[in-house]
CSV table of C-alpha atoms in Angstrom, one decimal:
chain,number,residue,atom,x,y,z
J,906,MET,CA,-34.1,-175.5,72.2
J,907,SER,CA,-31.4,-176.4,74.5
J,908,THR,CA,-32.1,-176.1,78.3
J,909,ALA,CA,-28.3,-176.5,79.2
J,910,TYR,CA,-26.8,-173.6,81.1
J,911,HIS,CA,-23.4,-172.7,82.3
J,912,PRO,CA,-23.1,-173.6,86.0
J,913,GLY,CA,-20.8,-170.6,86.6
J,914,PRO,CA,-17.2,-170.5,87.8
J,915,ASP,CA,-15.7,-172.9,90.3
J,916,PRO,CA,-15.9,-171.7,94.0
J,917,ILE,CA,-12.7,-170.0,95.1
J,918,THR,CA,-10.4,-172.3,96.9
J,919,PRO,CA,-8.8,-171.6,100.3
J,920,GLU,CA,-5.3,-171.2,98.5
J,921,GLN,CA,-6.7,-168.7,96.0
J,922,ARG,CA,-8.4,-166.8,98.9
J,923,ILE,CA,-5.0,-166.8,100.8
J,924,ILE,CA,-3.2,-165.2,97.7
J,925,LEU,CA,-5.8,-162.2,98.1
J,926,MET,CA,-4.9,-161.6,101.6
J,927,ASP,CA,-3.1,-158.4,102.8
J,928,ASP,CA,-0.5,-158.3,105.5
J,929,ASP,CA,-3.0,-158.0,108.3
J,930,ALA,CA,-5.3,-160.7,107.1
J,931,TRP,CA,-2.4,-163.1,106.5
J,932,GLU,CA,-0.9,-162.4,110.0
J,933,SER,CA,-4.2,-162.9,111.5
J,934,PHE,CA,-4.6,-166.2,109.7
J,935,ILE,CA,-1.3,-167.4,111.0
J,936,THR,CA,-2.2,-166.2,114.4
J,937,ASN,CA,-5.4,-168.3,114.2
J,938,CYS,CA,-3.4,-171.4,113.1
J,939,CYS,CA,-1.2,-170.9,116.2
J,940,GLU,CA,-4.1,-170.5,118.4
J,941,GLN,CA,-5.3,-173.8,117.1
J,942,LEU,CA,-2.0,-175.5,118.0
J,943,ARG,CA,-2.4,-173.8,121.4
J,944,HIS,CA,-5.8,-175.6,121.8
J,945,GLU,CA,-4.1,-178.8,120.8
J,946,ASN,CA,-1.6,-178.2,123.7
J,947,LYS,CA,1.4,-177.6,121.5
J,948,TYR,CA,1.8,-174.0,123.1
J,949,SER,CA,0.5,-172.4,126.3
J,950,GLN,CA,0.4,-168.7,125.0
J,951,ILE,CA,0.2,-167.0,121.6
J,952,LYS,CA,1.2,-163.4,121.1
J,953,ARG,CA,0.7,-161.5,117.9
J,954,LEU,CA,3.5,-158.9,117.8
J,955,GLY,CA,3.6,-157.7,114.2
J,956,GLY,CA,4.0,-154.1,113.6
J,957,ALA,CA,6.2,-151.2,114.7
J,958,GLY,CA,8.7,-152.2,117.4
J,959,ASP,CA,8.0,-156.0,116.8
J,960,LYS,CA,11.9,-156.6,116.8
J,961,GLY,CA,11.5,-159.1,113.9
J,962,ARG,CA,8.6,-161.1,115.5
J,963,ASP,CA,5.1,-161.2,113.9
J,964,VAL,CA,3.6,-164.2,115.9
J,965,ALA,CA,5.3,-165.7,119.0
J,966,CYS,CA,4.2,-169.1,120.3
J,967,TYR,CA,5.2,-170.0,123.8
J,968,THR,CA,5.4,-173.2,125.6
J,969,VAL,CA,6.5,-171.2,128.8
J,970,PHE,CA,6.4,-167.6,129.5
J,971,PRO,CA,8.6,-165.8,130.2
J,972,PRO,CA,10.3,-167.7,127.4
J,973,GLU,CA,13.4,-169.6,127.8
J,974,PRO,CA,15.9,-170.5,125.0
J,975,ASN,CA,14.6,-173.1,122.7
J,976,THR,CA,11.1,-173.2,124.2
J,977,TRP,CA,9.1,-171.1,121.8
J,978,ASP,CA,8.5,-170.7,118.0
J,979,LEU,CA,8.5,-167.6,116.0
J,980,PHE,CA,6.4,-167.0,112.8
J,981,GLN,CA,7.1,-164.4,110.1
J,982,ALA,CA,4.1,-163.7,107.9
J,983,LYS,CA,4.7,-162.3,104.5
J,984,ALA,CA,1.8,-161.5,102.1
J,985,TYR,CA,3.6,-161.0,98.8
J,986,LYS,CA,2.2,-161.5,95.2
J,987,ASP,CA,5.2,-163.7,94.4
J,988,PRO,CA,7.1,-166.6,96.2
J,989,LEU,CA,9.5,-165.2,98.8
J,990,ASN,CA,13.1,-164.7,97.8
J,991,PRO,CA,16.2,-163.8,100.0
J,992,THR,CA,15.9,-160.1,99.2
J,993,ASN,CA,12.3,-160.1,100.6
J,994,MET,CA,13.6,-161.6,103.9
J,995,LEU,CA,17.1,-160.1,104.4
J,996,ALA,CA,15.9,-157.2,106.7
J,997,ASP,CA,13.9,-159.6,108.8
J,998,PHE,CA,16.7,-162.1,109.2
J,999,ALA,CA,19.2,-159.3,110.1
J,1000,LYS,CA,16.7,-157.9,112.5
J,1001,PHE,CA,16.0,-161.3,114.1
J,1002,LEU,CA,19.7,-162.1,114.5
J,1003,PHE,CA,20.5,-158.9,116.1
J,1004,TYR,CA,17.8,-158.9,118.6
J,1005,VAL,CA,18.7,-162.5,119.7
J,1006,PHE,CA,22.3,-161.4,119.9
J,1007,ASN,CA,21.4,-158.3,121.9
J,1008,GLY,CA,19.4,-160.4,124.4
J,1009,ASP,CA,16.0,-158.9,123.6
J,1010,TYR,CA,14.6,-162.2,123.4
J,1011,PRO,CA,16.0,-165.8,123.8
J,1012,ILE,CA,16.6,-167.9,120.7
J,1013,PRO,CA,13.4,-169.8,119.5
J,1014,SER,CA,13.3,-173.5,118.7
J,1015,ASN,CA,12.1,-172.6,115.3
J,1016,TYR,CA,11.9,-169.5,113.1
J,1017,TYR,CA,9.1,-170.2,110.6
J,1018,ILE,CA,8.8,-168.2,107.4
J,1019,SER,CA,5.4,-168.2,105.8
J,1020,GLY,CA,4.4,-166.4,102.6
J,1021,THR,CA,1.1,-166.4,100.8
J,1022,GLN,CA,2.9,-167.7,97.9
J,1023,ASP,CA,5.2,-169.9,99.8
J,1024,VAL,CA,9.0,-169.7,99.4
J,1025,GLY,CA,10.7,-169.5,96.1
J,1026,THR,CA,13.5,-171.7,94.8
J,1027,THR,CA,16.5,-169.5,95.6
J,1028,LEU,CA,15.3,-169.0,99.3
J,1029,HIS,CA,14.4,-172.7,99.5
J,1030,ASP,CA,17.9,-173.7,98.5
J,1031,LEU,CA,19.4,-171.4,101.1
J,1032,LEU,CA,17.2,-172.8,103.9
J,1033,GLY,CA,18.5,-176.2,102.9
J,1034,ASN,CA,22.1,-175.2,103.0
J,1035,PRO,CA,22.9,-173.5,106.4
J,1036,ASP,CA,26.5,-172.7,105.7
J,1037,LYS,CA,25.7,-171.1,102.5
J,1038,PHE,CA,22.8,-169.2,104.2
J,1039,ARG,CA,25.2,-168.0,106.9
J,1040,LYS,CA,27.8,-166.8,104.3
J,1041,ARG,CA,24.9,-164.9,102.3
J,1042,ILE,CA,23.9,-163.1,105.5
J,1043,LEU,CA,27.3,-162.0,106.5
J,1044,THR,CA,28.2,-160.9,102.9
J,1045,ASP,CA,25.2,-158.9,102.5
J,1046,TRP,CA,25.5,-157.4,106.0
J,1047,LYS,CA,29.0,-156.1,104.9
J,1048,THR,CA,28.0,-155.1,101.4
J,1049,LYS,CA,25.2,-153.0,102.7
J,1050,ALA,CA,27.3,-151.6,105.6
J,1051,GLY,CA,24.5,-152.8,107.9
J,1052,ASN,CA,21.8,-150.7,106.1
J,1053,PHE,CA,18.9,-153.0,105.2
J,1054,GLY,CA,16.4,-150.2,104.7
J,1055,SER,CA,13.8,-150.9,107.4
J,1056,PHE,CA,16.6,-151.9,109.8
J,1057,LYS,CA,20.1,-150.4,110.3
J,1058,GLN,CA,22.8,-152.0,112.4
J,1059,PRO,CA,26.5,-152.2,111.8
J,1060,LEU,CA,28.2,-155.5,111.8
J,1061,THR,CA,30.4,-155.4,114.9
J,1062,PRO,CA,33.0,-158.1,115.6
J,1063,ALA,CA,31.0,-159.5,118.4
J,1064,LEU,CA,27.8,-159.7,116.2
J,1065,GLN,CA,29.8,-161.3,113.4
J,1066,THR,CA,31.1,-164.0,115.7
J,1067,PHE,CA,27.5,-164.6,117.0
J,1068,ILE,CA,26.2,-165.1,113.4
J,1069,SER,CA,29.2,-167.3,112.4
J,1070,ASN,CA,28.2,-169.7,115.3
J,1071,PHE,CA,24.4,-169.3,114.9
J,1072,ASP,CA,22.4,-172.5,114.0
J,1073,PHE,CA,20.7,-171.5,110.9
J,1074,LYS,CA,18.8,-174.8,110.7
J,1075,ILE,CA,16.1,-173.4,113.0
J,1076,ILE,CA,15.0,-171.1,110.0
J,1077,LYS,CA,12.5,-173.1,108.1
J,1078,GLU,CA,9.4,-172.6,105.8
J,1079,MET,CA,5.9,-173.2,107.0
J,1080,LYS,CA,4.0,-173.8,103.7
J,1081,VAL,CA,0.5,-172.6,103.0
J,1082,SER,CA,-0.7,-176.3,102.7
J,1083,GLU,CA,0.7,-177.0,106.2
J,1084,LEU,CA,-1.0,-174.0,107.6
J,1085,LEU,CA,-4.3,-174.8,105.9
J,1086,SER,CA,-4.1,-178.3,107.4
J,1087,ILE,CA,-3.8,-176.8,110.9
J,1088,HIS,CA,-6.6,-174.1,110.2
J,1089,ALA,CA,-8.9,-176.8,108.9
J,1090,ARG,CA,-9.1,-178.1,112.5
J,1091,SER,CA,-10.1,-174.7,113.7
J,1092,PRO,CA,-13.7,-173.5,114.4
J,1093,ASN,CA,-12.7,-170.3,112.3
J,1094,HIS,CA,-12.1,-172.4,109.1
J,1095,TRP,CA,-15.7,-172.1,107.9
J,1096,ALA,CA,-15.9,-168.3,108.6
J,1097,VAL,CA,-12.7,-167.7,106.7
J,1098,PHE,CA,-12.9,-170.1,103.8
J,1099,GLY,CA,-16.6,-171.5,103.7
J,1100,VAL,CA,-15.0,-175.0,103.8
J,1101,LEU,CA,-15.6,-177.8,106.4
J,1102,PRO,CA,-13.6,-180.9,107.1
J,1103,PRO,CA,-14.6,-183.8,104.9
J,1104,VAL,CA,-15.6,-186.2,107.6
J,1105,VAL,CA,-18.1,-186.0,110.4
J,1106,PRO,CA,-16.6,-188.2,113.2
J,1107,ALA,CA,-19.3,-190.7,114.5
J,1108,VAL,CA,-20.6,-190.7,117.9
J,1109,PRO,CA,-21.0,-194.3,119.1
J,1110,VAL,CA,-24.4,-195.5,120.3
J,1111,PRO,CA,-24.4,-196.4,123.9
J,1112,THR,CA,-25.7,-199.9,124.7
J,1113,VAL,CA,-28.5,-198.4,126.9
J,1114,PRO,CA,-30.1,-195.0,126.6
J,1115,GLU,CA,-28.4,-192.3,128.6
J,1116,SER,CA,-30.0,-189.5,130.6
J,1117,ASP,CA,-29.8,-187.0,127.8
J,1118,GLU,CA,-32.0,-189.3,125.6
J,1119,GLN,CA,-34.9,-189.4,128.1
J,1120,LEU,CA,-37.4,-187.1,126.4
J,1121,TYR,CA,-37.2,-188.6,122.8
J,1122,VAL,CA,-37.1,-192.1,124.1
J,1123,SER,CA,-40.2,-191.4,126.2
J,1124,GLU,CA,-41.9,-190.1,123.1
J,1125,ILE,CA,-41.0,-193.4,121.3
J,1126,LEU,CA,-42.4,-195.3,124.3
J,1127,ARG,CA,-45.6,-193.3,124.0
J,1128,ALA,CA,-45.9,-194.0,120.4
J,1129,TYR,CA,-45.4,-197.8,121.0
J,1130,GLY,CA,-48.0,-197.6,123.7
J,1131,ASP,CA,-50.5,-195.8,121.5
J,1132,PHE,CA,-50.1,-198.5,118.8
J,1133,GLU,CA,-50.4,-201.3,121.3
J,1134,LYS,CA,-53.2,-199.5,123.3
J,1135,SER,CA,-51.3,-200.2,126.5
J,1136,LEU,CA,-48.8,-198.4,128.6
J,1137,ILE,CA,-45.2,-199.2,128.0
J,1138,PRO,CA,-43.4,-197.6,130.9
J,1139,SER,CA,-39.7,-198.3,130.2
J,1140,VAL,CA,-37.4,-199.4,127.6
J,1141,ASP,CA,-37.3,-203.0,129.3
J,1142,ASP,CA,-41.0,-203.3,128.6
J,1143,ILE,CA,-40.7,-202.7,124.8
J,1144,PRO,CA,-42.4,-205.6,122.9
J,1145,ALA,CA,-39.9,-207.7,120.9
J,1146,LYS,CA,-41.6,-206.7,117.6
J,1147,HIS,CA,-40.5,-203.1,118.2
J,1148,SER,CA,-37.0,-203.7,119.3
J,1149,LYS,CA,-35.3,-203.4,115.9
J,1150,HIS,CA,-37.4,-200.2,115.3
J,1151,PHE,CA,-36.2,-198.7,118.6
J,1152,THR,CA,-32.6,-199.6,117.7
J,1153,SER,CA,-32.9,-197.7,114.4
J,1154,CYS,CA,-34.4,-194.7,116.1
J,1155,ARG,CA,-31.5,-194.5,118.4
J,1156,GLU,CA,-29.0,-194.9,115.6
J,1157,GLN,CA,-30.7,-192.0,113.9
J,1158,PHE,CA,-30.5,-189.9,117.0
J,1159,TYR,CA,-26.7,-190.5,117.4
J,1160,HIS,CA,-26.1,-190.0,113.7
J,1161,ALA,CA,-27.6,-186.7,114.1
J,1162,GLU,CA,-25.7,-186.0,117.4
J,1163,SER,CA,-22.5,-186.6,115.4
J,1164,LEU,CA,-23.5,-183.8,113.1
J,1165,ASN,CA,-24.6,-181.7,116.2
J,1166,ARG,CA,-21.1,-182.0,117.7
J,1167,PHE,CA,-19.4,-181.4,114.3
J,1168,SER,CA,-21.5,-178.2,114.0
J,1169,ARG,CA,-20.6,-177.1,117.5
J,1170,ASP,CA,-16.9,-177.5,116.7
J,1171,PHE,CA,-16.9,-175.9,113.3
J,1172,VAL,CA,-20.1,-174.0,112.5
J,1173,PRO,CA,-21.7,-173.0,115.8
J,1174,ALA,CA,-25.7,-172.7,115.5
J,1175,ALA,CA,-25.9,-174.4,112.1
J,1176,PHE,CA,-27.3,-177.6,113.6
J,1177,ASP,CA,-29.8,-175.6,115.6
J,1178,ALA,CA,-30.8,-173.9,112.3
J,1179,LEU,CA,-31.2,-177.3,110.7
J,1180,LYS,CA,-33.5,-178.4,113.4
J,1181,GLU,CA,-35.7,-175.4,112.9
J,1182,GLU,CA,-35.8,-176.1,109.0
J,1183,VAL,CA,-36.8,-179.7,109.7
J,1184,ARG,CA,-39.4,-178.7,112.2
J,1185,THR,CA,-41.0,-176.5,109.7
J,1186,GLY,CA,-40.7,-179.2,107.0
J,1187,ILE,CA,-42.3,-182.1,108.9
J,1188,SER,CA,-45.1,-180.0,110.7
J,1189,PRO,CA,-47.7,-180.9,108.1
J,1190,VAL,CA,-47.1,-184.5,108.8
J,1191,VAL,CA,-46.7,-184.2,112.7
J,1192,ASP,CA,-49.8,-182.1,112.8
J,1193,ASP,CA,-52.1,-184.4,110.6
J,1194,VAL,CA,-54.9,-185.5,112.9
J,1195,THR,CA,-55.7,-188.4,110.7
J,1196,HIS,CA,-53.0,-190.7,111.8
J,1197,PRO,CA,-54.5,-193.6,113.6
J,1198,ASP,CA,-51.7,-193.8,116.3
J,1199,GLY,CA,-48.4,-192.2,117.4
J,1200,LEU,CA,-46.3,-194.8,115.9
J,1201,LYS,CA,-47.8,-194.1,112.5
J,1202,ARG,CA,-47.1,-190.5,113.0
J,1203,LEU,CA,-43.6,-191.2,113.9
J,1204,ASN,CA,-43.0,-193.5,110.9
J,1205,GLU,CA,-44.6,-191.1,108.4
J,1206,THR,CA,-42.5,-188.3,109.6
J,1207,LEU,CA,-39.3,-190.3,109.4
J,1208,LYS,CA,-40.3,-191.2,105.9
J,1209,HIS,CA,-41.2,-187.7,105.0
J,1210,VAL,CA,-38.1,-185.9,106.4
J,1211,THR,CA,-35.8,-187.8,104.0
J,1212,THR,CA,-37.4,-185.7,101.2
J,1213,LEU,CA,-36.4,-182.5,102.7
J,1214,THR,CA,-33.3,-180.5,101.6
J,1215,ALA,CA,-31.3,-177.8,103.5
J,1216,THR,CA,-29.7,-176.0,100.6
J,1217,THR,CA,-28.9,-172.9,102.6
J,1218,ASN,CA,-27.5,-174.5,105.7
J,1219,PRO,CA,-23.7,-174.6,106.0
J,1220,LEU,CA,-23.9,-178.3,106.9
J,1221,ARG,CA,-25.7,-179.1,103.6
J,1222,ASP,CA,-22.9,-181.2,102.1
J,1223,ARG,CA,-22.5,-183.2,105.3
J,1224,ILE,CA,-26.3,-184.1,105.9
J,1225,HIS,CA,-27.4,-187.7,105.2
J,1226,SER,CA,-30.9,-189.1,105.4
J,1227,LEU,CA,-30.1,-190.5,108.9
J,1228,ASP,CA,-29.1,-187.1,110.1
J,1229,LEU,CA,-32.6,-185.8,108.9
J,1230,GLN,CA,-34.4,-188.6,110.7
J,1231,GLY,CA,-32.2,-188.2,113.8
J,1232,THR,CA,-33.0,-184.5,113.8
J,1233,CYS,CA,-36.6,-185.5,114.3
J,1234,HIS,CA,-35.7,-187.2,117.6
J,1235,HIS,CA,-33.6,-184.3,118.6
J,1236,LEU,CA,-36.7,-182.1,118.2
J,1237,ALA,CA,-38.6,-184.6,120.4
J,1238,ASN,CA,-35.8,-184.5,122.8
J,1239,ASP,CA,-36.2,-180.6,122.8
J,1240,GLY,CA,-40.0,-181.0,123.5
J,1241,LYS,CA,-40.8,-179.4,120.1
J,1242,VAL,CA,-42.4,-182.5,118.6
J,1243,LYS,CA,-44.8,-185.1,120.2
J,1244,TRP,CA,-45.8,-188.4,118.5
J,1245,VAL,CA,-48.8,-188.7,120.7
J,1246,PRO,CA,-50.5,-185.3,121.1
J,1247,ASP,CA,-51.3,-184.3,124.6
J,1248,GLU,CA,-55.1,-184.5,125.4
């Protein structure tokens, strides 16, 4: 009898999830991307404007406010089931051009079009040919007599002159892949897509223990002292035979600290949840009264913790054995684990 079973469908990808977004969710996603760029100091202020009376602006990203010409970027968010074509965007372009012409807001540095299915071939070709783009806008404006459905405005001689001289190169596409790359650096990425960045940046181990290592280091010193049956008051007093062990313990602590900071940035509280899972998993070993000394308790715990799994933790695909061992030291640093029980 076969024991093989179907593993089920592949998880939904961020790109697939974006296709399912409605107008509000897509605009919110783009706003989050812009907020991440603000966090990275590209902009100083982000304003979501989409809706009635937005004057052709969904999301405005300012470097200075009030904005001056060529100091801000404009994002237009379009949640369509198909790639965007010129017809989809015509009313938006007309509205934008008129309100810049009318002085309602200054010309931006960039006008980004962002669709859930990206831009289609015809619109892509127009964006790549500013003169042809300008001609298409003017022709359609005249053909429609200024009636774009959601926007109505006659083409006056002054407006036509403005459009004829307008720099259409500022109108560009911001693709889904580019937005996802930005959003992946955001602390909201896990909440929206259930995906974390692939790499946990390593935190270097300082040459000597720092003040925030005091508690777990003191626990290790107590473990060495319990083994040696003599007090080891400081790191400088660690016997040479334990120096490699001590170095390994600090490497474990900082490996877990890297995961802690990664969690703080992308999945707040996940590392704290991991610590609680580890504390529960190692308690039978830590609480075992048959250990002859604290060093044995420490080493048996570090051995046992590598057998644990954290299948429900969001960090599960980023957790290594060193992280689990380092988490034991973090628990000691929190005062929740002692290698030598108090009398």
